PDB file of C-alpha atoms and ligand atoms in Angstrom:
ATOM      1  CA  UNK A  23     -32.543  16.811  14.734  1.00 40.00           C
ATOM      2  CA  UNK A  24     -32.245  17.092  10.905  1.00 43.00           C
ATOM      3  CA  UNK A  25     -32.770  13.735   9.166  1.00 44.00           C
ATOM      4  CA  UNK A  26     -29.961  14.193   6.637  1.00 47.00           C
ATOM      5  CA  UNK A  27     -27.403  15.396   9.117  1.00 50.00           C
ATOM      6  CA  UNK A  28     -23.998  15.313   7.365  1.00 57.00           C
ATOM      7  CA  UNK A  29     -21.734  12.548   8.599  1.00 68.00           C
ATOM      8  CA  UNK A  30     -18.616  14.620   9.322  1.00 70.00           C
ATOM      9  CA  UNK A  31     -16.515  11.458   9.825  1.00 72.00           C
ATOM     10  CA  UNK A  32     -16.662  10.897   6.041  1.00 81.00           C
ATOM     11  CA  UNK A  33     -15.318  14.389   5.370  1.00 90.00           C
ATOM     12  CA  UNK A  34     -11.896  14.725   3.746  1.00 95.00           C
ATOM     13  CA  UNK A  35      -9.743  17.850   3.546  1.00 96.00           C
ATOM     14  CA  UNK A  36      -7.294  18.614   0.755  1.00 96.00           C
ATOM     15  CA  UNK A  37      -3.723  18.930   2.066  1.00 96.00           C
ATOM     16  CA  UNK A  38      -0.623  20.191   0.234  1.00 97.00           C
ATOM     17  CA  UNK A  39       2.447  18.039   0.966  1.00 95.00           C
ATOM     18  CA  UNK A  40       6.035  19.287   1.190  1.00 94.00           C
ATOM     19  CA  UNK A  41       6.889  17.762  -2.237  1.00 92.00           C
ATOM     20  CA  UNK A  42       4.178  19.897  -3.875  1.00 96.00           C
ATOM     21  CA  UNK A  43       1.723  17.008  -4.414  1.00 96.00           C
ATOM     22  CA  UNK A  44      -1.732  16.952  -2.828  1.00 97.00           C
ATOM     23  CA  UNK A  45      -3.207  14.376  -0.483  1.00 97.00           C
ATOM     24  CA  UNK A  46      -6.333  14.203   1.684  1.00 97.00           C
ATOM     25  CA  UNK A  47      -6.921  14.160   5.421  1.00 97.00           C
ATOM     26  CA  UNK A  48      -9.469  11.518   6.505  1.00 96.00           C
ATOM     27  CA  UNK A  49     -11.719  12.499   9.413  1.00 95.00           C
ATOM     28  CA  UNK A  50     -12.887   8.893   9.619  1.00 94.00           C
ATOM     29  CA  UNK A  51      -9.361   7.541  10.236  1.00 95.00           C
ATOM     30  CA  UNK A  52      -8.112  10.802  11.770  1.00 95.00           C
ATOM     31  CA  UNK A  53      -4.975  10.936   9.636  1.00 96.00           C
ATOM     32  CA  UNK A  54      -3.735  11.989   6.197  1.00 97.00           C
ATOM     33  CA  UNK A  55      -3.548   9.486   3.315  1.00 96.00           C
ATOM     34  CA  UNK A  56       0.189  10.181   3.000  1.00 94.00           C
ATOM     35  CA  UNK A  57       2.997  11.599   5.084  1.00 92.00           C
ATOM     36  CA  UNK A  58       2.676  15.314   4.347  1.00 94.00           C
ATOM     37  CA  UNK A  59       6.369  15.706   5.183  1.00 92.00           C
ATOM     38  CA  UNK A  60       7.588  12.967   2.807  1.00 91.00           C
ATOM     39  CA  UNK A  61       4.983  13.951   0.184  1.00 94.00           C
ATOM     40  CA  UNK A  62       2.360  11.808  -1.550  1.00 96.00           C
ATOM     41  CA  UNK A  63       4.206  11.319  -4.862  1.00 96.00           C
ATOM     42  CA  UNK A  64       7.697  11.249  -3.329  1.00 94.00           C
ATOM     43  CA  UNK A  65       6.594   8.695  -0.703  1.00 94.00           C
ATOM     44  CA  UNK A  66       4.984   6.407  -3.303  1.00 97.00           C
ATOM     45  CA  UNK A  67       8.052   6.450  -5.493  1.00 96.00           C
ATOM     46  CA  UNK A  68      10.714   6.166  -2.788  1.00 95.00           C
ATOM     47  CA  UNK A  69       9.086   3.770  -0.317  1.00 96.00           C
ATOM     48  CA  UNK A  70       7.233   1.496  -2.720  1.00 98.00           C
ATOM     49  CA  UNK A  71       7.879   1.793  -6.461  1.00 98.00           C
ATOM     50  CA  UNK A  72      11.669   2.295  -6.675  1.00 97.00           C
ATOM     51  CA  UNK A  73      12.716  -0.427  -4.182  1.00 97.00           C
ATOM     52  CA  UNK A  74      10.241  -2.871  -5.761  1.00 98.00           C
ATOM     53  CA  UNK A  75      11.317  -2.254  -9.347  1.00 98.00           C
ATOM     54  CA  UNK A  76      14.992  -2.343  -8.360  1.00 97.00           C
ATOM     55  CA  UNK A  77      14.574  -5.723  -6.677  1.00 97.00           C
ATOM     56  CA  UNK A  78      12.372  -7.130  -9.464  1.00 98.00           C
ATOM     57  CA  UNK A  79      14.192  -5.596 -12.443  1.00 96.00           C
ATOM     58  CA  UNK A  80      14.734  -9.056 -13.992  1.00 95.00           C
ATOM     59  CA  UNK A  81      11.029  -9.913 -14.215  1.00 98.00           C
ATOM     60  CA  UNK A  82       9.134  -9.144 -17.448  1.00 98.00           C
ATOM     61  CA  UNK A  83       5.694  -9.582 -15.786  1.00 98.00           C
ATOM     62  CA  UNK A  84       4.756  -8.399 -12.331  1.00 98.00           C
ATOM     63  CA  UNK A  85       1.586  -8.824 -10.300  1.00 98.00           C
ATOM     64  CA  UNK A  86       1.275  -6.147  -7.633  1.00 98.00           C
ATOM     65  CA  UNK A  87      -1.085  -5.956  -4.665  1.00 98.00           C
ATOM     66  CA  UNK A  88      -1.649  -2.300  -3.749  1.00 98.00           C
ATOM     67  CA  UNK A  89      -3.034  -2.121  -0.161  1.00 98.00           C
ATOM     68  CA  UNK A  90      -5.244  -0.101  -0.351  1.00 95.00           C
ATOM     69  CA  UNK A  91      -6.084   2.043  -3.396  1.00 98.00           C
ATOM     70  CA  UNK A  92      -6.999   5.334  -1.650  1.00 98.00           C
ATOM     71  CA  UNK A  93      -6.052   8.134  -4.053  1.00 98.00           C
ATOM     72  CA  UNK A  94      -4.228   5.611  -6.220  1.00 98.00           C
ATOM     73  CA  UNK A  95      -0.808   7.249  -5.870  1.00 98.00           C
ATOM     74  CA  UNK A  96       1.052   3.941  -5.580  1.00 98.00           C
ATOM     75  CA  UNK A  97      -0.647   2.499  -8.654  1.00 98.00           C
ATOM     76  CA  UNK A  98      -0.297   5.672 -10.735  1.00 98.00           C
ATOM     77  CA  UNK A  99       3.313   6.269  -9.597  1.00 98.00           C
ATOM     78  CA  UNK A 100       4.089   2.703 -10.757  1.00 98.00           C
ATOM     79  CA  UNK A 101       2.787   3.486 -14.255  1.00 98.00           C
ATOM     80  CA  UNK A 102       4.597   6.836 -14.266  1.00 98.00           C
ATOM     81  CA  UNK A 103       7.881   5.126 -13.263  1.00 98.00           C
ATOM     82  CA  UNK A 104       7.547   2.443 -15.971  1.00 98.00           C
ATOM     83  CA  UNK A 105       6.805   5.039 -18.661  1.00 97.00           C
ATOM     84  CA  UNK A 106       9.533   7.428 -17.500  1.00 97.00           C
ATOM     85  CA  UNK A 107      12.170   4.677 -17.653  1.00 97.00           C
ATOM     86  CA  UNK A 108      10.802   3.131 -20.856  1.00 97.00           C
ATOM     87  CA  UNK A 109      10.439  -0.257 -19.170  1.00 98.00           C
ATOM     88  CA  UNK A 110       8.759  -3.065 -21.049  1.00 97.00           C
ATOM     89  CA  UNK A 111       7.513  -4.676 -17.818  1.00 98.00           C
ATOM     90  CA  UNK A 112       3.890  -5.782 -17.988  1.00 98.00           C
ATOM     91  CA  UNK A 113       2.087  -5.138 -14.735  1.00 98.00           C
ATOM     92  CA  UNK A 114      -1.171  -6.355 -13.304  1.00 98.00           C
ATOM     93  CA  UNK A 115      -2.204  -4.331 -10.255  1.00 98.00           C
ATOM     94  CA  UNK A 116      -4.894  -5.566  -7.864  1.00 98.00           C
ATOM     95  CA  UNK A 117      -6.023  -3.071  -5.273  1.00 98.00           C
ATOM     96  CA  UNK A 118      -8.727  -3.433  -2.606  1.00 98.00           C
ATOM     97  CA  UNK A 119     -10.610  -0.322  -1.482  1.00 98.00           C
ATOM     98  CA  UNK A 120     -13.903   0.026   0.376  1.00 97.00           C
ATOM     99  CA  UNK A 121     -14.358   3.763  -0.255  1.00 96.00           C
ATOM    100  CA  UNK A 122     -16.089   3.636  -3.639  1.00 97.00           C
ATOM    101  CA  UNK A 123     -17.027   7.338  -3.495  1.00 96.00           C
ATOM    102  CA  UNK A 124     -13.371   8.302  -3.119  1.00 97.00           C
ATOM    103  CA  UNK A 125     -12.329   6.284  -6.188  1.00 98.00           C
ATOM    104  CA  UNK A 126     -15.159   7.839  -8.230  1.00 97.00           C
ATOM    105  CA  UNK A 127     -13.951  11.320  -7.245  1.00 96.00           C
ATOM    106  CA  UNK A 128     -10.389  10.795  -8.515  1.00 97.00           C
ATOM    107  CA  UNK A 129     -11.188  11.868 -12.067  1.00 96.00           C
ATOM    108  CA  UNK A 130     -11.151  15.476 -10.849  1.00 96.00           C
ATOM    109  CA  UNK A 131      -8.453  15.173  -8.163  1.00 97.00           C
ATOM    110  CA  UNK A 132      -5.548  17.609  -8.397  1.00 97.00           C
ATOM    111  CA  UNK A 133      -2.818  15.068  -9.224  1.00 98.00           C
ATOM    112  CA  UNK A 134       0.804  16.140  -9.926  1.00 98.00           C
ATOM    113  CA  UNK A 135       1.843  16.956 -13.506  1.00 97.00           C
ATOM    114  CA  UNK A 136       3.854  13.696 -13.528  1.00 97.00           C
ATOM    115  CA  UNK A 137       0.490  11.906 -13.967  1.00 98.00           C
ATOM    116  CA  UNK A 138      -0.565  13.992 -17.002  1.00 97.00           C
ATOM    117  CA  UNK A 139       0.373  11.270 -19.517  1.00 95.00           C
ATOM    118  CA  UNK A 140      -1.827   8.715 -17.705  1.00 97.00           C
ATOM    119  CA  UNK A 141      -4.861  11.009 -17.293  1.00 97.00           C
ATOM    120  CA  UNK A 142      -6.943   8.687 -19.513  1.00 98.00           C
ATOM    121  CA  UNK A 143      -6.054   5.736 -17.273  1.00 98.00           C
ATOM    122  CA  UNK A 144      -7.005   7.654 -14.103  1.00 98.00           C
ATOM    123  CA  UNK A 145     -10.339   8.521 -15.721  1.00 98.00           C
ATOM    124  CA  UNK A 146     -11.134   4.922 -16.638  1.00 98.00           C
ATOM    125  CA  UNK A 147     -10.081   3.563 -13.256  1.00 98.00           C
ATOM    126  CA  UNK A 148     -12.210   6.096 -11.398  1.00 98.00           C
ATOM    127  CA  UNK A 149     -15.245   5.354 -13.576  1.00 98.00           C
ATOM    128  CA  UNK A 150     -14.958   1.582 -14.100  1.00 98.00           C
ATOM    129  CA  UNK A 151     -12.588   0.452 -11.307  1.00 98.00           C
ATOM    130  CA  UNK A 152     -10.752  -1.231 -14.178  1.00 98.00           C
ATOM    131  CA  UNK A 153      -8.262  -0.466 -16.920  1.00 98.00           C
ATOM    132  CA  UNK A 154      -6.472  -2.673 -19.414  1.00 98.00           C
ATOM    133  CA  UNK A 155      -4.130  -2.192 -22.385  1.00 98.00           C
ATOM    134  CA  UNK A 156      -1.215  -4.257 -23.799  1.00 98.00           C
ATOM    135  CA  UNK A 157       1.056  -3.393 -20.859  1.00 98.00           C
ATOM    136  CA  UNK A 158      -1.105  -2.516 -17.870  1.00 98.00           C
ATOM    137  CA  UNK A 159      -4.066  -4.103 -16.148  1.00 98.00           C
ATOM    138  CA  UNK A 160      -5.555  -2.410 -13.091  1.00 98.00           C
ATOM    139  CA  UNK A 161      -8.376  -3.909 -11.044  1.00 98.00           C
ATOM    140  CA  UNK A 162      -9.858  -2.197  -8.012  1.00 98.00           C
ATOM    141  CA  UNK A 163     -11.563  -4.680  -5.722  1.00 98.00           C
ATOM    142  CA  UNK A 164     -14.362  -2.649  -4.183  1.00 98.00           C
ATOM    143  CA  UNK A 165     -15.168  -3.905  -0.679  1.00 97.00           C
ATOM    144  CA  UNK A 166     -13.459  -4.929   2.534  1.00 98.00           C
ATOM    145  CA  UNK A 167      -9.887  -6.039   1.900  1.00 98.00           C
ATOM    146  CA  UNK A 168     -10.163  -8.721   4.581  1.00 98.00           C
ATOM    147  CA  UNK A 169     -12.778 -10.378   2.411  1.00 98.00           C
ATOM    148  CA  UNK A 170     -11.338  -9.714  -1.040  1.00 97.00           C
ATOM    149  CA  UNK A 171      -7.726 -10.841  -0.388  1.00 98.00           C
ATOM    150  CA  UNK A 172      -8.535 -14.537   0.294  1.00 98.00           C
ATOM    151  CA  UNK A 173     -10.487 -14.636  -2.977  1.00 98.00           C
ATOM    152  CA  UNK A 174      -7.562 -13.523  -5.151  1.00 98.00           C
ATOM    153  CA  UNK A 175      -6.456 -16.305  -7.527  1.00 97.00           C
ATOM    154  CA  UNK A 176      -3.349 -14.565  -8.930  1.00 98.00           C
ATOM    155  CA  UNK A 177       0.079 -15.114  -7.351  1.00 98.00           C
ATOM    156  CA  UNK A 178       1.641 -11.876  -6.145  1.00 98.00           C
ATOM    157  CA  UNK A 179       5.206 -10.592  -6.758  1.00 98.00           C
ATOM    158  CA  UNK A 180       4.995  -7.282  -4.882  1.00 98.00           C
ATOM    159  CA  UNK A 181       2.805  -5.935  -2.077  1.00 98.00           C
ATOM    160  CA  UNK A 182       2.622  -2.223  -1.357  1.00 98.00           C
ATOM    161  CA  UNK A 183       1.408  -2.353   2.269  1.00 98.00           C
ATOM    162  CA  UNK A 184       0.057   1.190   2.640  1.00 98.00           C
ATOM    163  CA  UNK A 185      -3.012   1.059   4.915  1.00 98.00           C
ATOM    164  CA  UNK A 186      -3.681   3.815   7.431  1.00 98.00           C
ATOM    165  CA  UNK A 187      -1.529   3.476  10.554  1.00 97.00           C
ATOM    166  CA  UNK A 188      -1.681   0.328  12.712  1.00 97.00           C
ATOM    167  CA  UNK A 189      -3.287   2.389  15.493  1.00 96.00           C
ATOM    168  CA  UNK A 190      -6.154   3.553  13.246  1.00 96.00           C
ATOM    169  CA  UNK A 191      -6.496   0.676  10.748  1.00 97.00           C
ATOM    170  CA  UNK A 192      -5.396  -2.333  12.917  1.00 97.00           C
ATOM    171  CA  UNK A 193      -7.109  -5.150  11.001  1.00 97.00           C
ATOM    172  CA  UNK A 194      -4.865  -4.480   8.003  1.00 98.00           C
ATOM    173  CA  UNK A 195      -1.702  -5.040  10.073  1.00 98.00           C
ATOM    174  CA  UNK A 196      -2.296  -8.215  12.110  1.00 98.00           C
ATOM    175  CA  UNK A 197      -0.462 -11.538  11.947  1.00 98.00           C
ATOM    176  CA  UNK A 198      -3.643 -13.052  10.405  1.00 98.00           C
ATOM    177  CA  UNK A 199      -3.816 -10.316   7.750  1.00 98.00           C
ATOM    178  CA  UNK A 200      -0.205 -11.020   6.767  1.00 98.00           C
ATOM    179  CA  UNK A 201      -1.018 -14.766   6.711  1.00 98.00           C
ATOM    180  CA  UNK A 202      -3.795 -14.097   4.180  1.00 98.00           C
ATOM    181  CA  UNK A 203      -1.345 -12.086   2.076  1.00 98.00           C
ATOM    182  CA  UNK A 204       1.378 -14.739   2.430  1.00 98.00           C
ATOM    183  CA  UNK A 205      -1.078 -17.351   1.091  1.00 98.00           C
ATOM    184  CA  UNK A 206      -1.324 -15.593  -2.305  1.00 98.00           C
ATOM    185  CA  UNK A 207       2.383 -14.729  -2.646  1.00 98.00           C
ATOM    186  CA  UNK A 208       4.955 -16.197  -5.002  1.00 98.00           C
ATOM    187  CA  UNK A 209       7.965 -17.772  -3.234  1.00 98.00           C
ATOM    188  CA  UNK A 210      10.111 -14.694  -3.929  1.00 98.00           C
ATOM    189  CA  UNK A 211       7.498 -12.019  -3.166  1.00 98.00           C
ATOM    190  CA  UNK A 212       8.505  -8.743  -1.527  1.00 98.00           C
ATOM    191  CA  UNK A 213       6.472  -6.298   0.562  1.00 98.00           C
ATOM    192  CA  UNK A 214       7.192  -2.598   1.014  1.00 98.00           C
ATOM    193  CA  UNK A 215       5.783  -0.537   3.871  1.00 98.00           C
ATOM    194  CA  UNK A 216       6.348   2.759   5.638  1.00 96.00           C
ATOM    195  CA  UNK A 217       5.916   1.036   9.016  1.00 97.00           C
ATOM    196  CA  UNK A 218       9.071   0.269  10.980  1.00 96.00           C
ATOM    197  CA  UNK A 219       7.230  -0.763  14.170  1.00 96.00           C
ATOM    198  CA  UNK A 220       8.444  -3.916  15.941  1.00 96.00           C
ATOM    199  CA  UNK A 221       4.863  -5.284  16.126  1.00 97.00           C
ATOM    200  CA  UNK A 222       4.451  -5.033  12.355  1.00 98.00           C
ATOM    201  CA  UNK A 223       7.845  -6.495  11.553  1.00 98.00           C
ATOM    202  CA  UNK A 224       7.052  -9.372  13.949  1.00 98.00           C
ATOM    203  CA  UNK A 225       3.721 -10.047  12.213  1.00 98.00           C
ATOM    204  CA  UNK A 226       5.611 -10.351   8.928  1.00 98.00           C
ATOM    205  CA  UNK A 227       8.447 -12.406  10.439  1.00 98.00           C
ATOM    206  CA  UNK A 228       5.933 -14.849  11.965  1.00 98.00           C
ATOM    207  CA  UNK A 229       4.699 -15.381   8.393  1.00 98.00           C
ATOM    208  CA  UNK A 230       8.254 -16.260   7.257  1.00 98.00           C
ATOM    209  CA  UNK A 231       9.204 -12.919   5.751  1.00 98.00           C
ATOM    210  CA  UNK A 232      12.830 -11.755   6.126  1.00 98.00           C
ATOM    211  CA  UNK A 233      12.968  -8.131   7.283  1.00 98.00           C
ATOM    212  CA  UNK A 234      15.196  -5.356   5.873  1.00 98.00           C
ATOM    213  CA  UNK A 235      15.644  -1.611   6.374  1.00 97.00           C
ATOM    214  CA  UNK A 236      15.072   0.541   3.301  1.00 96.00           C
ATOM    215  CA  UNK A 237      16.762   3.945   3.190  1.00 93.00           C
ATOM    216  CA  UNK A 238      16.115   6.616   0.573  1.00 87.00           C
ATOM    217  CA  UNK A 239      17.192  10.229   0.131  1.00 80.00           C
ATOM    218  CA  UNK A 240      15.186  12.915   1.972  1.00 80.00           C
ATOM    219  CA  UNK A 241      12.938  10.272   3.475  1.00 84.00           C
ATOM    220  CA  UNK A 242      12.466   8.536   6.789  1.00 88.00           C
ATOM    221  CA  UNK A 243      13.627   4.931   6.590  1.00 93.00           C
ATOM    222  CA  UNK A 244      11.027   2.244   5.881  1.00 95.00           C
ATOM    223  CA  UNK A 245      10.716  -1.548   5.666  1.00 98.00           C
ATOM    224  CA  UNK A 246      11.178  -4.075   2.871  1.00 98.00           C
ATOM    225  CA  UNK A 247      10.096  -7.644   3.717  1.00 98.00           C
ATOM    226  CA  UNK A 248      10.939 -10.583   1.472  1.00 98.00           C
ATOM    227  CA  UNK A 249      10.135 -14.295   1.375  1.00 98.00           C
ATOM    228  CA  UNK A 250      13.636 -14.892  -0.028  1.00 98.00           C
ATOM    229  CA  UNK A 251      16.885 -13.674   1.556  1.00 97.00           C
ATOM    230  CA  UNK A 252      18.089 -10.503  -0.227  1.00 96.00           C
ATOM    231  CA  UNK A 253      21.647  -9.297  -0.781  1.00 93.00           C
ATOM    232  CA  UNK A 254      22.680  -5.652  -0.473  1.00 91.00           C
ATOM    233  CA  UNK A 255      19.964  -4.557   1.960  1.00 95.00           C
ATOM    234  CA  UNK A 256      20.341  -3.987   5.704  1.00 96.00           C
ATOM    235  CA  UNK A 257      19.037  -7.247   7.259  1.00 97.00           C
ATOM    236  CA  UNK A 258      17.291  -7.197  10.621  1.00 97.00           C
ATOM    237  CA  UNK A 259      17.792 -10.255  12.805  1.00 97.00           C
ATOM    238  CA  UNK A 260      14.305 -10.599  14.310  1.00 97.00           C
ATOM    239  CA  UNK A 261      15.404 -13.345  16.766  1.00 96.00           C
ATOM    240  CA  UNK A 262      17.882 -10.860  18.227  1.00 96.00           C
ATOM    241  CA  UNK A 263      15.163  -8.162  18.285  1.00 94.00           C
ATOM    242  CA  UNK A 264      12.909 -10.524  20.244  1.00 94.00           C
ATOM    243  CA  UNK A 265      15.650 -11.156  22.820  1.00 95.00           C
ATOM    244  CA  UNK A 266      16.308  -7.412  23.161  1.00 94.00           C
ATOM    245  CA  UNK A 267      12.622  -6.467  23.288  1.00 93.00           C
ATOM    246  CA  UNK A 268      10.782  -9.201  25.183  1.00 94.00           C
ATOM    247  CA  UNK A 269       7.604  -7.094  25.356  1.00 94.00           C
ATOM    248  CA  UNK A 270       7.185  -6.892  21.559  1.00 94.00           C
ATOM    249  CA  UNK A 271       4.174  -8.803  20.147  1.00 96.00           C
ATOM    250  CA  UNK A 272       2.623  -9.000  16.700  1.00 97.00           C
ATOM    251  CA  UNK A 273      -0.887  -7.560  16.403  1.00 98.00           C
ATOM    252  CA  UNK A 274      -3.702 -10.153  16.468  1.00 97.00           C
ATOM    253  CA  UNK A 275      -7.196 -10.106  14.964  1.00 97.00           C
ATOM    254  CA  UNK A 276      -8.716 -11.253  18.272  1.00 96.00           C
ATOM    255  CA  UNK A 277      -7.648  -8.047  20.040  1.00 93.00           C
ATOM    256  CA  UNK A 278      -9.478  -5.824  17.558  1.00 93.00           C
ATOM    257  CA  UNK A 279     -12.462  -8.008  16.634  1.00 86.00           C
ATOM    258  CA  UNK A 280     -13.172  -8.199  20.397  1.00 72.00           C
ATOM    259  CA  UNK A 281     -13.238  -4.366  20.538  1.00 61.00           C
ATOM    260  CA  UNK A 282     -15.575  -4.234  17.524  1.00 60.00           C
ATOM    261  CA  UNK A 283     -18.041  -6.682  19.085  1.00 58.00           C
ATOM    262  CA  UNK A 284     -18.049  -5.267  22.651  1.00 55.00           C
TER     263      UNK A 284
HETATM  264  C1  LIG B 325      -3.460   5.384   3.692  1.00 66.71           C
HETATM  265  S1  LIG B 325      -4.773   5.185   2.586  1.00 66.71           S
HETATM  266  C2  LIG B 325      -4.015   4.498   1.143  1.00 66.71           C
HETATM  267  C3  LIG B 325      -3.280   5.505   0.320  1.00 66.71           C
HETATM  268  C4  LIG B 325      -3.003   4.992  -1.067  1.00 66.71           C
HETATM  269  N1  LIG B 325      -2.082   3.904  -1.078  1.00 66.71           N
HETATM  270  C5  LIG B 325      -2.541   6.104  -1.986  1.00 66.71           C
HETATM  271  O1  LIG B 325      -1.429   6.012  -2.495  1.00 66.71           O
HETATM  272  O2  LIG B 325      -3.268   7.052  -2.188  1.00 66.71           O
HETATM  273  C6  LIG B 325      -5.604   3.757   3.202  1.00 66.71           C
HETATM  274  C7  LIG B 325      -6.812   3.345   2.366  1.00 66.71           C
HETATM  275  O3  LIG B 325      -7.284   2.113   2.887  1.00 66.71           O
HETATM  276  C8  LIG B 325      -8.690   2.081   2.775  1.00 66.71           C
HETATM  277  N2  LIG B 325      -9.139   1.029   3.725  1.00 66.71           N
HETATM  278  C9  LIG B 325      -8.973   0.997   5.072  1.00 66.71           C
HETATM  279  N3  LIG B 325      -9.436  -0.167   5.584  1.00 66.71           N
HETATM  280  C10 LIG B 325      -9.906  -0.885   4.520  1.00 66.71           C
HETATM  281  C11 LIG B 325     -10.490  -2.175   4.398  1.00 66.71           C
HETATM  282  N4  LIG B 325     -10.705  -2.951   5.457  1.00 66.71           N
HETATM  283  N5  LIG B 325     -10.833  -2.610   3.154  1.00 66.71           N
HETATM  284  C12 LIG B 325     -10.635  -1.829   2.057  1.00 66.71           C
HETATM  285  N6  LIG B 325     -10.074  -0.590   2.120  1.00 66.71           N
HETATM  286  C13 LIG B 325      -9.705  -0.126   3.336  1.00 66.71           C
HETATM  287  C14 LIG B 325      -9.114   3.477   3.128  1.00 66.71           C
HETATM  288  O4  LIG B 325     -10.412   3.778   2.615  1.00 66.71           O
HETATM  289  C15 LIG B 325      -8.000   4.294   2.451  1.00 66.71           C
HETATM  290  O5  LIG B 325      -8.383   4.661   1.151  1.00 66.71           O
END
């Protein structure tokens, strides 16, 4: 057997999404980094950036937790959105990611033309895992998110919860994971996620998040969770959901750590 046999699980394939932006397919997690139907850029903007900046439009400074960095679309789409709308908002983005090689490769990734004006930022982030100017500060926390989140000292306004799916990346969707996130949140923090699964909404609800449906054009609906009640969004009564679906349970660390150790 060859000694340096290539580990095919680390292989990633380039995939063109329906919105014309590119994403990757991960053989390790057996899924693409973005919904190829919704599109990498379109999904970032519609599911995460726009609802967050609409709900937090009154805040001059925002601290955002981008879970996890991946190709950086959510972070870069945030900067693109701020520049496009001439916002003065100062943002500090913290983003865990354990795939250091992926981040280093982003300097040459085929990003959409919308990111052309932030090319210098992409370059610095991919080389130094850090960028700072008068308006933006980006820090990539290289390592396991389960370890880096409890060490964060900043208080968070917005969480983009964009891990791989609960089936393939379970430890970033459990009740305990959301408890760690809750512990570093401001009292009015919001969380955006593509997941609409009952188990995920329950994990958030059990950490005192209110749950709402987010609808956008040409996009499957998604979830906005908030520590404060929000007006103008479709509220989901989780107590009623529990009565109607008695089988539904939040995901728990113990179920997956057990699998890892057996
Ligand atoms: C769906 S992708 C994120 C896509 C990203 N938000 C974007 O816009 O390109 C999920 C990312 O989570 C990372 N990841 C999964 N589990 C992790 C963990 N425990 N700690 C740190 N990163 C993790 C993967 O390496 C992958 O880059």
